[in-house]
Each structure stands twice: as C-alpha cells, then as structure tokens.
Amino acid sequence: MAVTTYIVDKDGNQIDASTATVPSDRAFRGAWSLNGSVISEDLTKAKEIFKDKIREVRGSLLEAEDVIYMKALEADDSAAKTASVAKKTALRDAPAASAITNATTIAELKAAWDTDVLGDSPYA
C-alpha cells in the first residue's frame, strides 16, 4: 500500500506532495500559499515570521546587554552605559527595520537580517 504525503498551506488547503511545485527554500514554510498545484510564499506572512525570528533571537541578546549595563552602572562608566542603551534600542527597533518593510522578495527579506545588531543570520 502506497503512502501519500500531503502538503497543507497556511489556509488549510492540501494537495498530494508528489504533484506540487514546491519552493526549494523551506525557511518560510509557514507562509506557503497553495494555488492549484503551485506553492508560493506569501511575502506578508513571511515578513511576520521574519519579525518573530528577530524577537526570538533578540531575547537572549537583550538579557546579555542588561548584564553589561548593570556592570557599567556599578562602575559608573557613562560611556559603557550609553553604548549599552544604544545597543538595546537597536535590538528593540530591529523588527521595524525599513529593509523588512521594503522587501519585495524573499531574497530581499532574508538580506534584511541586520548581522551587526542580531548576529549571524539564520537565513544565510
């Protein structure tokens, strides 16, 4: 007995996987949209997934920066405090980056990952 694998899109539509044209990149699988037997990526949904990934990554970075700030506070190092505040602000602002908003393709969206602020991209 043959087993059939189905692909289900974000709206709950499903097709036999063997008949589908599937994107080669699965990074934004949660944004897949089914049109007949062709699966494409919903860029709006992909941007939300991208922003959620930023929020996930920045959590530990903000915690680490809190420690740096507290050490600077204890040492009364105003330059270190200012740098830490700037870093935390950049982390908080990361999901609202214009590069994300202005991305018109999945490739542009992936390129919007700010490695200076967030570190290595999970989309590289």
CSV table of N, CA, C and O in Angstrom, one decimal, residues 4 29-30 32 36 39-40 43 65-66 76 82 91-92 100 104 119 121:
chain,number,residue,atom,x,y,z
A,4,THR,N,0.6,8.3,0.8
A,4,THR,CA,0.5,9.6,0.1
A,4,THR,C,0.9,10.7,1.2
A,4,THR,O,0.3,10.7,2.3
A,29,ARG,N,8.2,28.3,5.4
A,29,ARG,CA,7.2,27.3,5.1
A,29,ARG,C,5.8,27.7,5.7
A,29,ARG,O,4.8,27.4,5.1
A,30,GLY,N,5.8,28.3,6.8
A,30,GLY,CA,4.6,28.8,7.4
A,30,GLY,C,3.9,29.9,6.6
A,30,GLY,O,2.7,30.2,6.9
A,32,TRP,N,3.7,29.6,3.2
A,32,TRP,CA,3.3,29.0,1.9
A,32,TRP,C,1.8,29.2,1.6
A,32,TRP,O,1.0,29.0,2.4
A,36,GLY,N,-3.6,26.0,-6.9
A,36,GLY,CA,-3.6,24.8,-7.8
A,36,GLY,C,-2.6,23.8,-7.2
A,36,GLY,O,-2.7,23.4,-6.1
A,39,ILE,N,3.0,26.0,-5.1
A,39,ILE,CA,3.1,26.6,-3.8
A,39,ILE,C,4.0,27.8,-3.9
A,39,ILE,O,5.1,27.7,-4.4
A,40,SER,N,3.5,28.9,-3.4
A,40,SER,CA,4.4,30.1,-3.4
A,40,SER,C,4.4,30.6,-2.0
A,40,SER,O,3.7,30.1,-1.1
A,43,LEU,N,4.5,36.9,0.9
A,43,LEU,CA,5.5,37.7,1.5
A,43,LEU,C,5.1,38.4,2.8
A,43,LEU,O,5.9,38.6,3.7
A,65,GLU,N,22.7,42.1,27.3
A,65,GLU,CA,23.0,43.5,27.4
A,65,GLU,C,22.6,44.1,28.7
A,65,GLU,O,23.2,45.1,29.2
A,66,ASP,N,21.6,43.6,29.3
A,66,ASP,CA,21.2,44.1,30.7
A,66,ASP,C,22.3,43.9,31.7
A,66,ASP,O,22.6,44.7,32.5
A,76,ASP,N,30.0,53.0,37.3
A,76,ASP,CA,29.7,54.4,36.9
A,76,ASP,C,30.5,54.8,35.6
A,76,ASP,O,31.1,55.9,35.5
A,82,THR,N,26.0,54.4,27.9
A,82,THR,CA,25.4,54.9,26.7
A,82,THR,C,25.5,53.9,25.5
A,82,THR,O,24.5,53.8,24.8
A,91,LEU,N,18.2,46.7,19.2
A,91,LEU,CA,17.6,45.4,19.3
A,91,LEU,C,16.1,45.6,19.4
A,91,LEU,O,15.4,44.8,18.7
A,92,ARG,N,15.6,46.5,20.1
A,92,ARG,CA,14.1,46.7,20.2
A,92,ARG,C,13.6,47.2,18.9
A,92,ARG,O,12.4,46.8,18.6
A,100,ILE,N,13.0,45.4,6.1
A,100,ILE,CA,11.9,44.4,6.2
A,100,ILE,C,10.7,44.9,5.5
A,100,ILE,O,10.1,44.2,4.6
A,104,THR,N,10.6,43.2,-1.3
A,104,THR,CA,9.6,42.8,-2.2
A,104,THR,C,9.8,41.3,-2.7
A,104,THR,O,9.0,40.8,-3.4
A,119,GLY,N,23.5,39.5,15.0
A,119,GLY,CA,24.5,38.4,14.9
A,119,GLY,C,24.2,37.6,13.6
A,119,GLY,O,23.5,38.1,12.7
A,121,SER,N,22.9,35.4,10.6
A,121,SER,CA,21.5,35.2,10.1
A,121,SER,C,21.2,33.7,10.1
A,121,SER,O,22.0,32.9,9.6
